[in-house]
Structures are given as C-alpha cells and as structure tokens.
C-alpha cells in the first residue's frame, strides 16, 4: 500500500491537530448516529496520540469500547476532476470513518493504514465533517487477541495476554490527498546484484485506467541523477556501479513510476528503495553476502503523555540513543511501527525485524478465569487466524519496499507446544513466503517452549528466542543461569542448525537503585545480567544477534510484577541511561 505523497500530479493535506472528542460510555454512538451532526461535547483530543493518559479521568483511561473524533475539513478548490482520498495511518484497534453521515471506511487492526476514495461524497472547494469512531476492544477475532469480561456490578474490563498497556486512539497521522483518475496504485521493488550491477525488478499496478495508458519508470540515484529507465508495468532495470544499501550506510535510490495517456503525463509516484540482498546460509544471516550480527533492542512506541502516539522529535531522539549505544538493529516489538520509523531506518542503514501485532496467542501465562487452552473455540480460533492472515498481508503490503526490513516476524511468544500450534502456524508461514519470497520469515519462541517441546520452529528460517535466565528462571543466580542458558542454546543449535537470534533478554531495574551484592532490580544486577548473557552468546557459533529487552521502560497493565510498567529498559521511560546502557555502548561500539 503506497504512502500518500506530494508529486507533480498529487497533493497532500495533513489533518493532524485537535479534534472534537467524545467517549461512548453508554455504547450508543453508532445506534444514535453521532456522525450525523456535530459531536455534543466540550472535549478535544490531540491527533496523533493515545487518548488514555491525556485526561485526569480513570473512566476514560479504562474505557472499553468506542471513542469518537470529529473535525471539519476543507477540500482544496484545485482538486476538481481528481480522485480525493482520506487515509488514516492507523486507528487502534478498529476504526470507522464517516464523511458527513456516510460510512466510507472500516478497518480492523490497530497498526496498519487504510484509506478510502471519498470523491463521490465531497466537493473540491467545499468542506465536510470527518468523524472517526475508534474502538479499543480486543477479542478472539482481533490481533492481538483479548477477552472482555464483565464484573458483577456491570463494568466491562479488557483482559489481554501481552505485556504493554492497551493504548488506543489515532496514534498516527490522518491525510487528505488527491490523485489523478488513472494512477499508480502500487509499486513493488525487489533487488539483487551481479558484480557491480544492481538488478532492480519492479512491478507497477495502475488503477482507474482506460486501457490506453503507458507506464514508464526511471531510477534516480541519491543525487537525483537518472541511472536507469524502462517502459512497461514490470521489468528489470540494471544499475551500473551500484551503491549497495548496507547496515550503517543506507544508500537509497528512487524509482519514479509515471503513467501517460496519449503521450501526456497523468501520474507520477516516487518510491525509494535500496539495493541489497538477504540470505540465510547454514548458521549465518547474510546481508549482501556478509555475515550480519544483530545488536540492538526490542522496543515500544511508548512515551509519557502521548502513549503510542507518533512524534517525530521523540522518534529522532530514540534513534540517536540507539546510535549512542552502538546498536545496528531493532525488532518492531510487538506490532508494526509508524512508517516514518522505517523510512528513518532506511535512510540511516538501521536493520529492522518487522513484526505483526500477533502477541499474546498463549494462555499459558494465565488469564484468571479465562480460556485454559490456546487453540480452542474460546481463544485462538478461526476468527483469530483470519485476522492474523490480514495482519501479515497488510504488513507486507505496507513495508515490502523498505530495505531496512530484512525479516518478517509473524508472532511473538505464541503457544508453540500445544497440538494446535502447527496446524495454526504452517499456513501462516507459507502465506508470508508467498507474499514475499525475498525475506526470511520467523516467529519468536517463548521460554517454556524449549527445543524439546516446541513444534513449529522448523517451519521458519531463523531461530528467534526470548530467554530470561537469571530473571524469570534462576532469578538472581547468574551462575546457574549461565550454565542453563548455554545448555539450551546448544540444544537449539544442534536441533536446527540455523542462525539463532536472542530476540529478548533482560532484567527489571529501578533506575537509581544500587546494590553492593548485585541484587535483582538494582542497576548493578542489570549490568551483570547482560554481561553474563554476552559471555554465553559469544561461545555459541549459531548466535547471530542479541536484542536486549527493552530499549526503555514502558507502560503496561498493572500487575503484581509491574510497578508503573515494565522496568527492563536500558533507558528509563524519559530516556535517561541506566548503568547497563554504558555496558552495551562499550560492547557494541567496540565490535
Ligand atoms: C516477554 C514478552 C515481552 C515482555 C517480556 C517481559 O515478549 O513483551 O514484556 O517478556 O516479561 O515475555 O518483560
């Protein structure tokens, strides 16, 4: 799915800002058609942001159901004769978009974009009322899944099996944009190279065509010089003296796709891409034929005040801190991040493992009185699988052209030992490969699904495991933890003979808590914990990466092991370094 852009033939208007806001406490908004007129409310809310932490009101923060956003929108006068679209970069977790009273789009899945052609409902030069109903409910039919319970006194509560707060709202930008009638609808670029020549395979989808359109493509280098051109909706372009996209050096080309009618330019879309290859060979993960070692973090889109709202300044600062630690990569735990994050990674040569929102497909963590078995009618069922297929398809559709993305991760810590796991995951792994044959596919394994119990890792290209020896196992005993971790890693290596990435390892740490005895929760313990893990990783040939959990402290649902959130950050939530940050900087900057 193409990101909207300004081009010689397209215009883009950003609709971020303050919206009228109403919480649908009585769950009556849809029946009463709140979209039919101005929302009756005094409240306003900021887009982009999570709404949860903006108001000093527990009822709003804990609300389970719809909230409503509304604003008036002016359509530029010059757009007459063009197609006019509205796009939401995300609505978490479900969005319904109304233009005046008409429902123009509905979308499930809180971290991928959706758009609607609203030309028939608006007029160039006129205004319309844009209303968006956003639902934060998680059910068996959503990714991530969840369960809604009702207390004896009638309060609806959201239960979920993942360890981050269920922030909701309009977390990313809203756009109004114009396109020509006959237009570039999609662009797919895949690359490799032969010697010094880059091979750029492309395919262009055209929409709204009358039949007589022709398509041309041009490749521009980073200075804007044309280095290749071709005609037709698909083909292979050759780029001489190619500059590769490399980890640490994100060289980008642009492919300009143009649609012509009777020799006249009608649409122009510019897609950036990098020339690089990714390959698994034996126990190695190769980028451009060179062994790559992942150094970095699992992260979260999470900040005080704005929750999961995207903010360019905070994003930039997070990237600067990543760089300061010497990290070369991260995983988009546990959902697709804003596209601006991937664009930054593309430009700066940062390697990304791109993950769907499929987290918490596991009842073994315990759900109170909830479902007892993961793959069952009352938890992960055919509805979940359908949403999971959609989540994978939308992730690949959105992110396929990002050179920074070197691998798809289709789930985090699902139950991989129950008999339902293999029938559930086999088709999903196959689907991902069918959608993109150029990148390895993985899933992330949970600690209690040991090499003996796991039934699905062989379906994937890389072994990705989260291990907490010294924290959840052998808590505080780093010596026993070291032995146990090494033993298990050797078992994975022997069983699969594939590269292993430690996708999570970490210890909760209260910034400022110090201990002479390396006591858990102290900064000294976190540092010693990381050093123990690193000693083990360095002894295992198949280990090709280490992603610390987590980059920064983050908000979670409250719980007996969560004091104002998860404290496994190497930085605090306001991005101050704990002692462990210096350990990482030393290790990662020196090799
Ligand atoms: C893993 C999860 C991650 C949690 C982490 C933890 O993948 O989301 O936050 O453990 O417990 O199970 O800190």
Coordinates of N, CA, C and O in Angstrom, one line a residue, residues 393-484:
X393 N -0.7 -9.9 5.7 CA -0.8 -9.3 4.4 C -0.6 -7.8 4.4 O 0.0 -7.2 3.5
X394 N -1.2 -7.1 5.4 CA -1.1 -5.7 5.4 C 0.3 -5.2 5.8 O 0.8 -4.2 5.3
X395 N 1.0 -6.0 6.6 CA 2.3 -5.6 7.0 C 3.2 -5.7 5.7 O 4.0 -4.8 5.5
X396 N 3.1 -6.8 5.0 CA 4.0 -7.0 3.8 C 3.6 -5.9 2.8 O 4.5 -5.3 2.2
X397 N 2.3 -5.7 2.6 CA 1.9 -4.7 1.6 C 2.4 -3.3 2.0 O 2.9 -2.6 1.1
X398 N 2.5 -3.0 3.2 CA 2.9 -1.6 3.6 C 4.5 -1.5 3.6 O 5.0 -0.5 3.1
X399 N 5.2 -2.6 4.0 CA 6.6 -2.5 4.3 C 7.5 -3.2 3.3 O 8.7 -3.2 3.4
X400 N 7.0 -3.8 2.2 CA 7.8 -4.6 1.3 C 8.9 -3.9 0.6 O 9.9 -4.5 0.3
X401 N 8.8 -2.6 0.5 CA 9.8 -1.8 -0.3 C 10.9 -1.2 0.6 O 11.8 -0.5 0.2
X402 N 10.8 -1.5 1.9 CA 11.8 -0.9 2.8 C 13.1 -1.8 2.9 O 13.0 -2.9 3.4
X403 N 14.2 -1.2 2.5 CA 15.4 -2.0 2.5 C 15.9 -2.4 4.0 O 16.5 -3.4 4.2
X404 N 15.5 -1.5 4.9 CA 15.8 -1.8 6.3 C 15.2 -3.0 6.8 O 15.7 -3.7 7.7
X405 N 14.0 -3.4 6.3 CA 13.3 -4.6 6.8 C 14.0 -5.8 6.2 O 14.0 -6.0 5.0
X406 N 14.6 -6.6 7.0 CA 15.4 -7.8 6.5 C 14.7 -9.1 6.8 O 15.1 -10.2 6.4
X407 N 13.6 -9.0 7.6 CA 13.0 -10.3 8.0 C 11.6 -10.0 8.5 O 11.3 -8.9 9.1
X408 N 10.6 -10.9 8.3 CA 9.3 -10.8 8.9 C 9.2 -11.6 10.1 O 9.6 -12.8 10.1
X409 N 8.6 -11.1 11.2 CA 8.3 -11.9 12.4 C 6.8 -12.0 12.5 O 6.2 -10.9 12.7
X410 N 6.3 -13.2 12.4 CA 4.8 -13.2 12.3 C 4.1 -13.4 13.7 O 2.9 -13.3 13.7
X411 N 4.8 -13.6 14.7 CA 4.2 -13.7 16.1 C 5.2 -13.6 17.1 O 6.4 -14.1 17.0
X412 N 4.9 -13.1 18.3 CA 5.7 -13.1 19.5 C 5.2 -14.0 20.5 O 4.0 -13.9 21.0
X413 N 6.0 -15.0 20.9 CA 5.7 -15.9 22.0 C 4.3 -16.5 22.0 O 3.6 -16.6 23.0
X414 N 3.9 -17.1 20.8 CA 2.6 -17.8 20.8 C 2.9 -19.2 21.5 O 4.0 -19.6 21.7
X415 N 1.8 -19.8 21.8 CA 2.0 -21.2 22.3 C 2.4 -22.1 21.2 O 1.8 -22.2 20.1
X416 N 3.6 -22.7 21.3 CA 4.2 -23.4 20.2 C 4.4 -24.9 20.5 O 5.0 -25.6 19.8
X417 N 3.7 -25.3 21.7 CA 3.9 -26.7 22.1 C 2.5 -27.5 22.1 O 2.5 -28.7 22.0
X418 N 1.4 -26.8 22.1 CA 0.1 -27.5 22.0 C -0.1 -28.1 20.7 O 0.5 -27.6 19.7
X419 N -0.9 -29.0 20.6 CA -1.1 -29.7 19.3 C -1.7 -28.8 18.2 O -1.6 -29.0 17.0
X420 N -2.4 -27.7 18.7 CA -3.0 -26.8 17.7 C -2.0 -25.9 17.0 O -2.3 -25.2 16.1
X421 N -0.7 -25.8 17.6 CA 0.2 -24.8 17.1 C 0.6 -25.0 15.6 O 0.6 -24.1 14.8
X422 N 1.0 -26.2 15.3 CA 1.5 -26.5 13.9 C 0.4 -26.2 12.9 O 0.7 -25.5 11.9
X423 N -0.8 -26.8 13.1 CA -1.8 -26.5 12.1 C -2.1 -25.0 12.0 O -2.5 -24.5 10.9
X424 N -2.0 -24.3 13.1 CA -2.2 -22.9 13.0 C -1.1 -22.1 12.3 O -1.4 -21.2 11.4
X425 N 0.1 -22.5 12.5 CA 1.3 -21.7 12.0 C 1.8 -22.1 10.6 O 2.3 -21.3 9.9
X426 N 1.6 -23.3 10.3 CA 2.1 -23.8 9.0 C 1.5 -22.9 7.8 O 2.3 -22.4 7.0
X427 N 0.2 -22.8 7.8 CA -0.3 -21.9 6.6 C 0.1 -20.5 6.7 O 0.3 -19.8 5.7
X428 N 0.3 -20.0 7.9 CA 0.7 -18.6 8.1 C 2.2 -18.3 7.6 O 2.5 -17.3 6.9
X429 N 3.0 -19.3 7.9 CA 4.4 -19.2 7.4 C 4.4 -19.3 5.9 O 5.1 -18.5 5.2
X430 N 3.6 -20.2 5.3 CA 3.5 -20.3 3.9 C 3.0 -19.1 3.2 O 3.5 -18.6 2.2
X431 N 2.0 -18.5 3.9 CA 1.4 -17.2 3.3 C 2.4 -16.1 3.3 O 2.5 -15.4 2.3
X432 N 3.2 -16.0 4.3 CA 4.2 -14.9 4.4 C 5.2 -15.1 3.2 O 5.6 -14.1 2.6
X433 N 5.6 -16.3 3.0 CA 6.6 -16.6 2.0 C 6.0 -16.3 0.6 O 6.7 -15.8 -0.3
X434 N 4.7 -16.6 0.5 CA 4.1 -16.4 -0.8 C 4.0 -14.9 -1.1 O 4.2 -14.4 -2.2
X435 N 3.7 -14.1 -0.1 CA 3.6 -12.7 -0.2 C 4.9 -12.0 -0.5 O 5.0 -11.0 -1.1
X436 N 6.0 -12.6 0.1 CA 7.3 -12.0 -0.2 C 8.4 -13.1 -0.1 O 8.7 -13.7 1.0
X437 N 8.9 -13.5 -1.3 CA 9.8 -14.6 -1.4 C 11.3 -14.1 -1.1 O 12.2 -14.9 -1.1
X438 N 11.4 -12.8 -0.8 CA 12.8 -12.3 -0.7 C 13.3 -12.1 0.7 O 14.5 -11.8 0.9
X439 N 12.5 -12.3 1.7 CA 12.9 -12.1 3.1 C 12.7 -13.4 3.9 O 11.7 -14.0 3.7
X440 N 13.6 -13.7 4.8 CA 13.4 -14.8 5.7 C 12.1 -14.5 6.6 O 11.8 -13.4 6.8
X441 N 11.6 -15.6 7.1 CA 10.4 -15.5 8.0 C 10.7 -16.2 9.3 O 11.3 -17.3 9.3
X442 N 10.2 -15.5 10.4 CA 10.5 -16.1 11.7 C 9.3 -15.9 12.6 O 8.3 -15.2 12.3
X443 N 9.4 -16.6 13.7 CA 8.4 -16.3 14.9 C 9.3 -16.3 16.1 O 10.4 -16.9 16.1
X444 N 8.8 -15.7 17.2 CA 9.6 -15.6 18.4 C 9.1 -16.6 19.4 O 8.0 -16.6 19.8
X445 N 10.1 -17.4 19.9 CA 9.7 -18.5 20.8 C 9.8 -18.1 22.3 O 10.7 -17.3 22.7
X446 N 8.9 -18.6 23.0 CA 8.8 -18.3 24.5 C 9.6 -19.3 25.3 O 9.7 -20.4 24.9
X447 N 10.1 -18.8 26.5 CA 11.0 -19.6 27.3 C 10.5 -21.0 27.7 O 11.3 -21.9 27.6
X448 N 9.2 -21.2 27.9 CA 8.8 -22.5 28.3 C 8.6 -23.5 27.2 O 8.5 -24.7 27.4
X449 N 8.6 -23.0 25.9 CA 8.6 -23.9 24.8 C 10.1 -24.2 24.3 O 10.6 -23.7 23.3
X450 N 10.7 -25.1 25.1 CA 12.1 -25.5 24.9 C 12.3 -26.2 23.6 O 11.3 -26.6 23.0
X451 N 13.5 -26.5 23.2 CA 13.7 -27.2 21.9 C 12.9 -28.5 21.9 O 12.4 -28.9 20.8
X452 N 12.8 -29.1 23.0 CA 12.1 -30.4 23.1 C 10.6 -30.3 22.9 O 10.0 -31.1 22.2
X453 N 10.0 -29.2 23.5 CA 8.6 -29.0 23.4 C 8.1 -28.3 22.2 O 6.9 -28.5 21.7
X454 N 8.9 -27.4 21.6 CA 8.5 -26.6 20.5 C 8.2 -27.5 19.3 O 8.9 -28.4 19.0
X455 N 7.1 -27.1 18.6 CA 6.7 -27.9 17.4 C 6.7 -27.2 16.1 O 6.2 -27.7 15.1
X456 N 7.1 -25.9 16.1 CA 7.0 -25.1 14.9 C 8.2 -24.4 14.4 O 8.2 -23.9 13.3
X457 N 9.3 -24.4 15.1 CA 10.5 -23.6 14.7 C 11.0 -24.1 13.4 O 11.5 -23.3 12.6
X458 N 10.9 -25.4 13.1 CA 11.4 -25.9 11.8 C 10.7 -25.3 10.6 O 11.1 -25.3 9.5
X459 N 9.5 -24.7 10.8 CA 8.8 -24.0 9.7 C 9.4 -22.7 9.3 O 9.0 -22.1 8.3
X460 N 10.4 -22.2 10.1 CA 10.9 -20.9 9.9 C 12.4 -20.9 9.6 O 13.0 -21.9 9.7
X461 N 12.9 -19.7 9.1 CA 14.3 -19.7 8.6 C 15.3 -19.4 9.7 O 16.5 -19.7 9.5
X462 N 14.9 -18.8 10.7 CA 15.8 -18.4 11.8 C 15.2 -18.8 13.1 O 14.0 -18.8 13.3
X463 N 16.0 -19.2 14.1 CA 15.5 -19.5 15.4 C 15.6 -18.1 16.2 O 16.6 -17.5 16.3
X464 N 14.4 -17.7 16.6 CA 14.4 -16.4 17.4 C 13.8 -16.8 18.8 O 12.7 -17.3 18.9
X465 N 14.5 -16.5 19.8 CA 14.1 -16.9 21.1 C 14.2 -15.8 22.2 O 15.2 -15.0 22.2
X466 N 13.3 -15.7 23.1 CA 13.3 -14.8 24.2 C 13.7 -15.6 25.4 O 13.0 -16.6 25.8
X467 N 14.8 -15.3 26.1 CA 15.3 -16.0 27.2 C 15.6 -15.1 28.4 O 16.3 -14.2 28.2
X468 N 15.1 -15.5 29.5 CA 15.2 -14.7 30.8 C 15.9 -15.5 31.9 O 15.5 -15.4 33.0
X469 N 17.0 -16.3 31.5 CA 17.7 -17.0 32.6 C 18.4 -15.9 33.5 O 19.1 -15.0 33.0
X470 N 18.2 -16.1 34.8 CA 18.7 -15.1 35.7 C 17.6 -14.1 36.1 O 17.8 -13.4 37.1
X471 N 16.5 -14.1 35.4 CA 15.4 -13.3 35.8 C 14.1 -14.1 36.1 O 13.8 -14.4 37.3
X472 N 13.5 -14.6 35.1 CA 12.3 -15.5 35.4 C 12.7 -16.9 35.8 O 11.9 -17.6 36.4
X473 N 13.9 -17.3 35.3 CA 14.4 -18.6 35.7 C 15.7 -18.4 36.4 O 16.5 -17.5 36.0
X474 N 16.0 -19.1 37.5 CA 17.2 -18.9 38.3 C 17.3 -17.4 38.7 O 18.4 -16.8 38.6
X475 N 16.2 -16.9 39.2 CA 16.2 -15.5 39.5 C 17.3 -15.1 40.4 O 17.4 -15.6 41.5
X476 N 18.1 -14.2 40.0 CA 19.2 -13.6 40.8 C 20.4 -14.5 40.9 O 21.4 -14.1 41.4
X477 N 20.4 -15.7 40.4 CA 21.5 -16.6 40.4 C 22.2 -16.7 39.0 O 21.9 -17.6 38.2
X478 N 23.1 -15.8 38.8 CA 23.6 -15.7 37.4 C 24.5 -16.8 37.1 O 24.7 -17.2 35.9
X479 N 25.1 -17.5 38.1 CA 26.0 -18.6 37.8 C 25.2 -19.8 37.3 O 25.5 -20.4 36.2
X480 N 24.1 -20.2 38.0 CA 23.2 -21.3 37.5 C 22.6 -20.8 36.1 O 22.4 -21.7 35.2
X481 N 22.2 -19.6 36.0 CA 21.6 -19.1 34.8 C 22.6 -19.3 33.6 O 22.2 -19.7 32.5
X482 N 23.8 -19.0 33.8 CA 24.8 -19.1 32.7 C 24.9 -20.5 32.2 O 24.9 -20.7 31.0
X483 N 24.9 -21.5 33.1 CA 25.0 -22.9 32.7 C 23.8 -23.3 31.9 O 23.8 -23.9 30.9
X484 N 22.6 -22.9 32.5 CA 21.3 -23.3 31.9 C 21.2 -22.7 30.5 O 20.7 -23.3 29.5

